[in-house]
mmCIF file of C-alpha atoms and ligand atoms in Angstrom:
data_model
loop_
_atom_site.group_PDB
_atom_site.id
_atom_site.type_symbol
_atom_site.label_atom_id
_atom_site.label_comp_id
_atom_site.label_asym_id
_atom_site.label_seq_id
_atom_site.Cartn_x
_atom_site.Cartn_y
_atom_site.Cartn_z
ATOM 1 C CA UNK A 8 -37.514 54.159 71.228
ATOM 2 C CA UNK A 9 -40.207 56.132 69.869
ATOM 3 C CA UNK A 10 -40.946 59.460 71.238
ATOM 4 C CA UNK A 11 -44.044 60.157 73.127
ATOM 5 C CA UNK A 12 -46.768 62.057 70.923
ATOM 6 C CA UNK A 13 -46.379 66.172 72.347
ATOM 7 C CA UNK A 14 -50.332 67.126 72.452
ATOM 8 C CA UNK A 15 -50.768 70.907 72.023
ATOM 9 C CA UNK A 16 -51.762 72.880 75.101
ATOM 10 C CA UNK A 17 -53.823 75.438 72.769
ATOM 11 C CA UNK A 18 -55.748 74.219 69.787
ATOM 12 C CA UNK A 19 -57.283 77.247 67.624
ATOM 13 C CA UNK A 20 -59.501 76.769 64.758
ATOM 14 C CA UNK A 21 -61.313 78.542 61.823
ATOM 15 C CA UNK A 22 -63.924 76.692 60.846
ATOM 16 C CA UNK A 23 -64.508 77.355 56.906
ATOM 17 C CA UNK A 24 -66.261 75.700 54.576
ATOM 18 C CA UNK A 25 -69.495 75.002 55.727
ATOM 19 C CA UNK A 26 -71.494 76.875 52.917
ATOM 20 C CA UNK A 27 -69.275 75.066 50.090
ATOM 21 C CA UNK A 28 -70.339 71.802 51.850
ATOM 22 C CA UNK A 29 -73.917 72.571 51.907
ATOM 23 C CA UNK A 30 -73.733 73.834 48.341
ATOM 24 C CA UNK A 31 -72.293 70.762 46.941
ATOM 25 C CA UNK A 32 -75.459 68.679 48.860
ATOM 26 C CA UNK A 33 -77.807 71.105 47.112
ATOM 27 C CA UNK A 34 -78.413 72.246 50.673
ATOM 28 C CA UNK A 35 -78.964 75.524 51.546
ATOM 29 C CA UNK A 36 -75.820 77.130 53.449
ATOM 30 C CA UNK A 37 -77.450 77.535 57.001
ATOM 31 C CA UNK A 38 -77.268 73.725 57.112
ATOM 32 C CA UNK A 39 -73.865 73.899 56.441
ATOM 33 C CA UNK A 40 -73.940 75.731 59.478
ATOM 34 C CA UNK A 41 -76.351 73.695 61.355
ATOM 35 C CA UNK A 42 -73.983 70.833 60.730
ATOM 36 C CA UNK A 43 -70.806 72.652 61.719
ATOM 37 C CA UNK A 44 -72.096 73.669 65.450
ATOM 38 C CA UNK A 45 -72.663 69.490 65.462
ATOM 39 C CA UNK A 46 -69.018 68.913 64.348
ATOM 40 C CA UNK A 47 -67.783 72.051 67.217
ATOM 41 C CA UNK A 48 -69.191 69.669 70.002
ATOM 42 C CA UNK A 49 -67.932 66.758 68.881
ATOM 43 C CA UNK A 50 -64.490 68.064 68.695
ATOM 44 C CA UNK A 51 -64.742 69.703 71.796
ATOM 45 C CA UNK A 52 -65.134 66.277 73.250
ATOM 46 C CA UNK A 53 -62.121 64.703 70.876
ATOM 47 C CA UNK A 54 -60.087 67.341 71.876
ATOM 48 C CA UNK A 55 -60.667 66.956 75.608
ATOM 49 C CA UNK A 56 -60.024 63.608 75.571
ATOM 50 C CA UNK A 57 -56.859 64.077 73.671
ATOM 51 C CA UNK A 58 -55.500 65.701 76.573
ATOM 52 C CA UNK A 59 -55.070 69.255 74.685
ATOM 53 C CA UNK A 60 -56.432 71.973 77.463
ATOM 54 C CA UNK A 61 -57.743 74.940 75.476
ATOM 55 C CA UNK A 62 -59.947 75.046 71.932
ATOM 56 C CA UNK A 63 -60.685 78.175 70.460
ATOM 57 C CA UNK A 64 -63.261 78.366 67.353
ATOM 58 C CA UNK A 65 -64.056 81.453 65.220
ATOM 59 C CA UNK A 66 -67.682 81.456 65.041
ATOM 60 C CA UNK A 67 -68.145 84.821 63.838
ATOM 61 C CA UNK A 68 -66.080 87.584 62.905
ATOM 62 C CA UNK A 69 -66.096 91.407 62.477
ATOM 63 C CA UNK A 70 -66.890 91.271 58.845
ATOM 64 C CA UNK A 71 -69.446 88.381 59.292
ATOM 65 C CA UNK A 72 -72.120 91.042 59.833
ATOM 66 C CA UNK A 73 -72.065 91.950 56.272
ATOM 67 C CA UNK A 74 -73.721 88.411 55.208
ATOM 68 C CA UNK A 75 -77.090 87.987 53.954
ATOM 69 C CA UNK A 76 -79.312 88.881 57.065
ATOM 70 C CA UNK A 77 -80.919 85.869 56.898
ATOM 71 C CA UNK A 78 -77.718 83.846 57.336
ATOM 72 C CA UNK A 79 -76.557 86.258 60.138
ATOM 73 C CA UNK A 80 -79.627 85.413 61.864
ATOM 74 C CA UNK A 81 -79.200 81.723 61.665
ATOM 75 C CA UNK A 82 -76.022 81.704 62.673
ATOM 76 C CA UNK A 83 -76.994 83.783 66.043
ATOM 77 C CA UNK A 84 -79.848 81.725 66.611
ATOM 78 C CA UNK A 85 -76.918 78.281 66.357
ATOM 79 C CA UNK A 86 -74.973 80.153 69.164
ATOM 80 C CA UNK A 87 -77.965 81.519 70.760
ATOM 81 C CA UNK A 88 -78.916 77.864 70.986
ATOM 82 C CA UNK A 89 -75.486 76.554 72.442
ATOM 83 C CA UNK A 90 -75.373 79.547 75.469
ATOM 84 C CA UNK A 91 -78.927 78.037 76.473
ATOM 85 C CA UNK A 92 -78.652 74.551 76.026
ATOM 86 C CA UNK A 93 -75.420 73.716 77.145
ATOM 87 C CA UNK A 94 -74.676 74.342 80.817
ATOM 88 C CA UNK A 95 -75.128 70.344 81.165
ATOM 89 C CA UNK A 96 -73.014 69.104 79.235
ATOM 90 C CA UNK A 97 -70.271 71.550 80.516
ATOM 91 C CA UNK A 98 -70.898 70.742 84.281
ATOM 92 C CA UNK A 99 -70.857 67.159 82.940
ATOM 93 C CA UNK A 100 -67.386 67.369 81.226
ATOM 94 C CA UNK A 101 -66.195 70.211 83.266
ATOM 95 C CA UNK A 102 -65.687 72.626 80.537
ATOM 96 C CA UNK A 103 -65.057 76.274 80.872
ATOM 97 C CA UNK A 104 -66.474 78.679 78.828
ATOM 98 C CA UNK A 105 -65.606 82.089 77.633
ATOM 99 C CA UNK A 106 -66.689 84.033 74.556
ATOM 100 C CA UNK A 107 -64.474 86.398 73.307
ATOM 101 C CA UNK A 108 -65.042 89.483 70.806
ATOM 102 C CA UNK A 109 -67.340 92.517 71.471
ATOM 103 C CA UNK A 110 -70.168 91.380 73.172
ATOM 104 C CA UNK A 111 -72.192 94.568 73.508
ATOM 105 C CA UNK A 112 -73.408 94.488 69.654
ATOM 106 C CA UNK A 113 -75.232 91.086 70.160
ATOM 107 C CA UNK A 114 -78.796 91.178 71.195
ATOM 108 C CA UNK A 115 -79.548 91.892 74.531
ATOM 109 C CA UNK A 116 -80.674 87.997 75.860
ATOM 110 C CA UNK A 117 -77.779 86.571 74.334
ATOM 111 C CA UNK A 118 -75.342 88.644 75.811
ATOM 112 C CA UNK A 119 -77.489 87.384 78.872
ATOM 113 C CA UNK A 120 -77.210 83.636 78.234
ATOM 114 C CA UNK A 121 -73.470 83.935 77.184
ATOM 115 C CA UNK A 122 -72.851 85.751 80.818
ATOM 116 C CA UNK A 123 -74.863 83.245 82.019
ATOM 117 C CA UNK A 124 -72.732 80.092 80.990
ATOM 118 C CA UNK A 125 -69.324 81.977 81.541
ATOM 119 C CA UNK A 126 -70.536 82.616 85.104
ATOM 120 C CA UNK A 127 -71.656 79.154 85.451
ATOM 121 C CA UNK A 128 -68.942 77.331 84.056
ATOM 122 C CA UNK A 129 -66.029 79.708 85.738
ATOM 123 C CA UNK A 130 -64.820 77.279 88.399
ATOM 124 C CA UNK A 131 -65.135 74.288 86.172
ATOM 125 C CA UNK A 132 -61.344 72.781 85.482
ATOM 126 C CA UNK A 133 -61.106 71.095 82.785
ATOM 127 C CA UNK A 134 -61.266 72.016 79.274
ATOM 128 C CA UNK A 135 -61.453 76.002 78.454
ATOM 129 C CA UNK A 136 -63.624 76.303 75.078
ATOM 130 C CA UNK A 137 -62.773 79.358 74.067
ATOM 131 C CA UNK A 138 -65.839 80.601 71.183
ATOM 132 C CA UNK A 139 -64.918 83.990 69.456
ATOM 133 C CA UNK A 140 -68.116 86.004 68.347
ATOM 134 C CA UNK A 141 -68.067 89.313 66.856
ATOM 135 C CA UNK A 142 -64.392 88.935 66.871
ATOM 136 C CA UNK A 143 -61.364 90.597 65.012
ATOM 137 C CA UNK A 144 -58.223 90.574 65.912
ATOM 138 C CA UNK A 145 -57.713 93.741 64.860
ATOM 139 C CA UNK A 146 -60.697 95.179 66.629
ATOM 140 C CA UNK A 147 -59.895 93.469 70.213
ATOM 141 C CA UNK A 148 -56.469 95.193 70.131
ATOM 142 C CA UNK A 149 -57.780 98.400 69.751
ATOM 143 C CA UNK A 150 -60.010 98.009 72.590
ATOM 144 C CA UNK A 151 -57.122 96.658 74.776
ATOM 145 C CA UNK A 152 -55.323 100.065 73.803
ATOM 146 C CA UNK A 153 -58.771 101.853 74.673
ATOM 147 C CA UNK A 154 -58.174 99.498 78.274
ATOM 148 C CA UNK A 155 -54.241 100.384 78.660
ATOM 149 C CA UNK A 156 -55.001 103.980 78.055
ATOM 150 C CA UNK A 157 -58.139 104.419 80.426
ATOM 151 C CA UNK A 158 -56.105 102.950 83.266
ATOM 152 C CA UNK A 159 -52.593 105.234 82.060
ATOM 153 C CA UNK A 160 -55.073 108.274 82.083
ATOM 154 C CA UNK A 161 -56.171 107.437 85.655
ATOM 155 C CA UNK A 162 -52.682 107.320 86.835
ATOM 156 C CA UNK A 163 -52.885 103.741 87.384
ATOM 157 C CA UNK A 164 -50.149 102.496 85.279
ATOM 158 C CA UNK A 165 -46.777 104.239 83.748
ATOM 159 C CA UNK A 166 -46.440 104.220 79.676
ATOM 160 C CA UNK A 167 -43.370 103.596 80.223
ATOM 161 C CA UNK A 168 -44.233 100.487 81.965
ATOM 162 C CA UNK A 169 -46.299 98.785 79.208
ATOM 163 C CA UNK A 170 -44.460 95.841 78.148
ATOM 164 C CA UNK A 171 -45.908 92.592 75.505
ATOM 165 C CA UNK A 172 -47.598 91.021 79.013
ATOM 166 C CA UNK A 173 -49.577 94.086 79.612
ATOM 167 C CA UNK A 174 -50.889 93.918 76.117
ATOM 168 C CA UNK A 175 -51.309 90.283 76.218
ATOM 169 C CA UNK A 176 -53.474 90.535 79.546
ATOM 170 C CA UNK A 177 -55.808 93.492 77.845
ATOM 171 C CA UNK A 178 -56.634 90.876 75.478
ATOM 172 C CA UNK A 179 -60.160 88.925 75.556
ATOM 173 C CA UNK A 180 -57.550 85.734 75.510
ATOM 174 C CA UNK A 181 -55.817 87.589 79.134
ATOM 175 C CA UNK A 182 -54.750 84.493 81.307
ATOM 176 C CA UNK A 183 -54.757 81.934 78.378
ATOM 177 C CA UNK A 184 -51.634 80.736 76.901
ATOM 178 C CA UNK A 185 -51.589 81.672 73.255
ATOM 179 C CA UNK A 186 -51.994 78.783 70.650
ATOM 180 C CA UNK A 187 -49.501 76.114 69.797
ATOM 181 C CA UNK A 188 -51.098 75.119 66.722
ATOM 182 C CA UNK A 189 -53.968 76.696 64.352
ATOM 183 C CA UNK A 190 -56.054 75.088 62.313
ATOM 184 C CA UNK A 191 -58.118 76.402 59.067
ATOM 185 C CA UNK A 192 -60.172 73.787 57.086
ATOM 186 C CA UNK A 193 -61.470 74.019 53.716
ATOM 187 C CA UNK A 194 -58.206 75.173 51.682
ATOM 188 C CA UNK A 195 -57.892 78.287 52.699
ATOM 189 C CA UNK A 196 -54.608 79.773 54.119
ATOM 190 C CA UNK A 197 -55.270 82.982 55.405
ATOM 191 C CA UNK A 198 -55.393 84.249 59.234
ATOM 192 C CA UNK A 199 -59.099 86.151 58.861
ATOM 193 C CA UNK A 200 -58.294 88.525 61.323
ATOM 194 C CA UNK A 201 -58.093 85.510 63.680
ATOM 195 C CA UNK A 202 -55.915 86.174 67.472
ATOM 196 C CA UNK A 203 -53.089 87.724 65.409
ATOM 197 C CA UNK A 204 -51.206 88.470 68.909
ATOM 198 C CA UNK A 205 -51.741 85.544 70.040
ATOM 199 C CA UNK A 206 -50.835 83.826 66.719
ATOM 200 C CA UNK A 207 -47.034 85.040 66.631
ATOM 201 C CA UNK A 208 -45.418 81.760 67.088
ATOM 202 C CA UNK A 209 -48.070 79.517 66.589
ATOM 203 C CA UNK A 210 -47.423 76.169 63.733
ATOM 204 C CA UNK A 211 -50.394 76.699 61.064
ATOM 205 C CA UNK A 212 -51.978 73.709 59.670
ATOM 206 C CA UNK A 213 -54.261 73.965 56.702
ATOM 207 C CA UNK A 214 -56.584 70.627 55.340
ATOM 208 C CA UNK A 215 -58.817 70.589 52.518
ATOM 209 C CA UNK A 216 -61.343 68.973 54.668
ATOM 210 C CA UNK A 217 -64.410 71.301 54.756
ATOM 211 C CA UNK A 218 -65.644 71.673 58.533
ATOM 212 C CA UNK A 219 -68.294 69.695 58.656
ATOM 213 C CA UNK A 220 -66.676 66.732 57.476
ATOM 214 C CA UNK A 221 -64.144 67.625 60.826
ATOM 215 C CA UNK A 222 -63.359 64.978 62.790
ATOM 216 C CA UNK A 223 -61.255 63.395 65.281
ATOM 217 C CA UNK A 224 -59.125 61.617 62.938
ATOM 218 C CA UNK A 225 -58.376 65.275 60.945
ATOM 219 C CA UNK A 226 -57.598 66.376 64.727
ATOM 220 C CA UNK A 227 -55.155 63.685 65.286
ATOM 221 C CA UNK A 228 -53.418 64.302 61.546
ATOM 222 C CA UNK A 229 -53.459 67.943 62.936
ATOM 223 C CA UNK A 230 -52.109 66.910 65.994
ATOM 224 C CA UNK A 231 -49.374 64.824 64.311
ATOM 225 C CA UNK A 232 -48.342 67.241 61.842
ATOM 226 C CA UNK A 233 -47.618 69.335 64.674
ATOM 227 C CA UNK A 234 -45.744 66.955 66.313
ATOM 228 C CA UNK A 235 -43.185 66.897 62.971
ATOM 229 C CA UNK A 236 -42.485 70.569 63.287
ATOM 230 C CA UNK A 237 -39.967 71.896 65.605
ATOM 231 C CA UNK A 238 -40.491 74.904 66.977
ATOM 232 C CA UNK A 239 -38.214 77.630 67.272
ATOM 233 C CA UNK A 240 -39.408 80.907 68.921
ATOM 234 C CA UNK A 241 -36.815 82.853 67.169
ATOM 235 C CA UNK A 242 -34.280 80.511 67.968
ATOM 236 C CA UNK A 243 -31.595 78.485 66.291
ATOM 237 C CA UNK A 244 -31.625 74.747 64.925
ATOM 238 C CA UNK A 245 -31.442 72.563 67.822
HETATM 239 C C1 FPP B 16 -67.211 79.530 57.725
HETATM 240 O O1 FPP B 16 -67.849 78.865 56.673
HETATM 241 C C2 FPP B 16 -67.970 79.354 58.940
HETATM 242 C C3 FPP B 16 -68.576 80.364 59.627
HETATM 243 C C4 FPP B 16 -68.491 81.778 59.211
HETATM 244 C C5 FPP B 16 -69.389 80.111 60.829
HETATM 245 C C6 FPP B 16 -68.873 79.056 61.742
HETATM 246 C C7 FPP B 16 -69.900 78.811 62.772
HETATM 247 C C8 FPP B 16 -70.283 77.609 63.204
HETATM 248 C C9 FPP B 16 -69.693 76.336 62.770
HETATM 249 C C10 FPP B 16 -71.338 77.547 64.250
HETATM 250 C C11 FPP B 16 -70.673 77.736 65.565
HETATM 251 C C12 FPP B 16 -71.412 77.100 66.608
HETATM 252 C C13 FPP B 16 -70.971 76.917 67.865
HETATM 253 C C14 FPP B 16 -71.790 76.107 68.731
HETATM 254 C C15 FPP B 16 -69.734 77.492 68.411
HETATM 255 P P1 FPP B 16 -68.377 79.719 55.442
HETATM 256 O O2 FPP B 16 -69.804 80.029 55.661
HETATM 257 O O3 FPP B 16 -67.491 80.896 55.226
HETATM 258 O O4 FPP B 16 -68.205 78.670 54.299
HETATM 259 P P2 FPP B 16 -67.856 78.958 52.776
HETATM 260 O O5 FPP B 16 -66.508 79.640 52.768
HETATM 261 O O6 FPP B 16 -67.808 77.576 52.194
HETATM 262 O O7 FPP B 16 -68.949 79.794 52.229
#
């Protein structure tokens, strides 16, 4: 008998690509972009109705800041554009939202609309969309040892006492299981800085596909490439 497809719980993704796919239309790269937050929605949906519980996209990193300022810009003004446009669709489809990263160096009303559509969304139960801006890995564990250290300092917790699950919950990720499978498009095979805690024992799957050409039927060859790998935590060959 065949055995019954195993969907991953956590789906992470960097989304790369988008300016070589522009590039090769003779488009300029924010279009590559423009397309890209398209492609995020739609596979927000796919992946919903896949069954998989929790997507997490890399929308802009640490080191993004040191693009042309024109691109940064458009590429706030995309997300800017999904925190105020979206609270529909998520009541709609019952998707939960949280944006990880430092928030405090966005601008001001976006931090506003992004507290906005977590707050709104908070009690919703179905999907959680997970969107990392101004992320690092790197940088988020730093500020969960700023967290861990605050709340040793006040006498509130033992150093002894710190064990992976304190570290895990001082995490912008705290409360979400950590990805079964990551996904990078466009060739590259690198982590980015990308949840590199979380990462530990996740399967990697790298396409060629560039994100905007993304869609479900990559997800699903994602999905069954997972599906031939058997995971191992550190254990033996079954
Ligand atoms: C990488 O391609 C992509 C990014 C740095 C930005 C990804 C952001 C989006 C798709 C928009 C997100 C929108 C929502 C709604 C979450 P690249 O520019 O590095 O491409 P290249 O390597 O071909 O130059």
């Amino acid at each position: 008998m065949e055995q019954e497809r195993k969907i991953p719980a956590h789906v992470a993704i960097i989304m790369d690509g988008n300016g070589r796919w522009a590039k090769k239309r003779g488009l300029p790269r924010t279009m590559g972009h423009a397309q890209g937050a398209k492609v995020v929605e739609q596979i927000l949906e796919d992946a919903d109705h896949m069954g998989i519980k929790y997507l997490t996209v890399y929308a802009f990193s640490t080191e993004n800041w040191s693009r042309p300022g024109s691109e940064v810009k458009a590429l706030m003004n995309l997300l800017r554009t999904y925190m105020k446009t979206s609270l529909a669709k998520c009541a709609k489809n019952n998707v939960r939202i949280r944006v990880i990263g430092d928030k405090t160096r966005l601008d001001e009303d976006l931090q506003a609309s992004i507290a906005n559509l977590e707050e709104n969304t908070k009690n919703n139960t179905g999907i959680g969309f997970q969107i990392a801006i101004n992320y690092g890995a790197r940088d988020e564990m730093r500020r969960a040892v700023q967290k861990i250290a605050a709340e040793v300092k006040e006498g509130k917790m033992d150093a002894r006492d710190i064990t992976e699950q304190t570290i895990s919950d001082h995490l912008d990720t705290a409360g979400i299981p950590d990805p079964d499978l990551l996904i990078r498009t466009c060739g590259e095979e690198r982590l980015s800085n990308f949840l590199m805690w979380q990462l530990s024992y996740s399967e990697l799957y790298f396409t060629d596909k560039a994100w905007p050409d993304f869609d479900k039927a990559e997800l699903e060859k994602a999905v069954d490439a997972y599906n031939h790998r058997e995971r191992r935590f550190g254990g033996l060959v079954s």
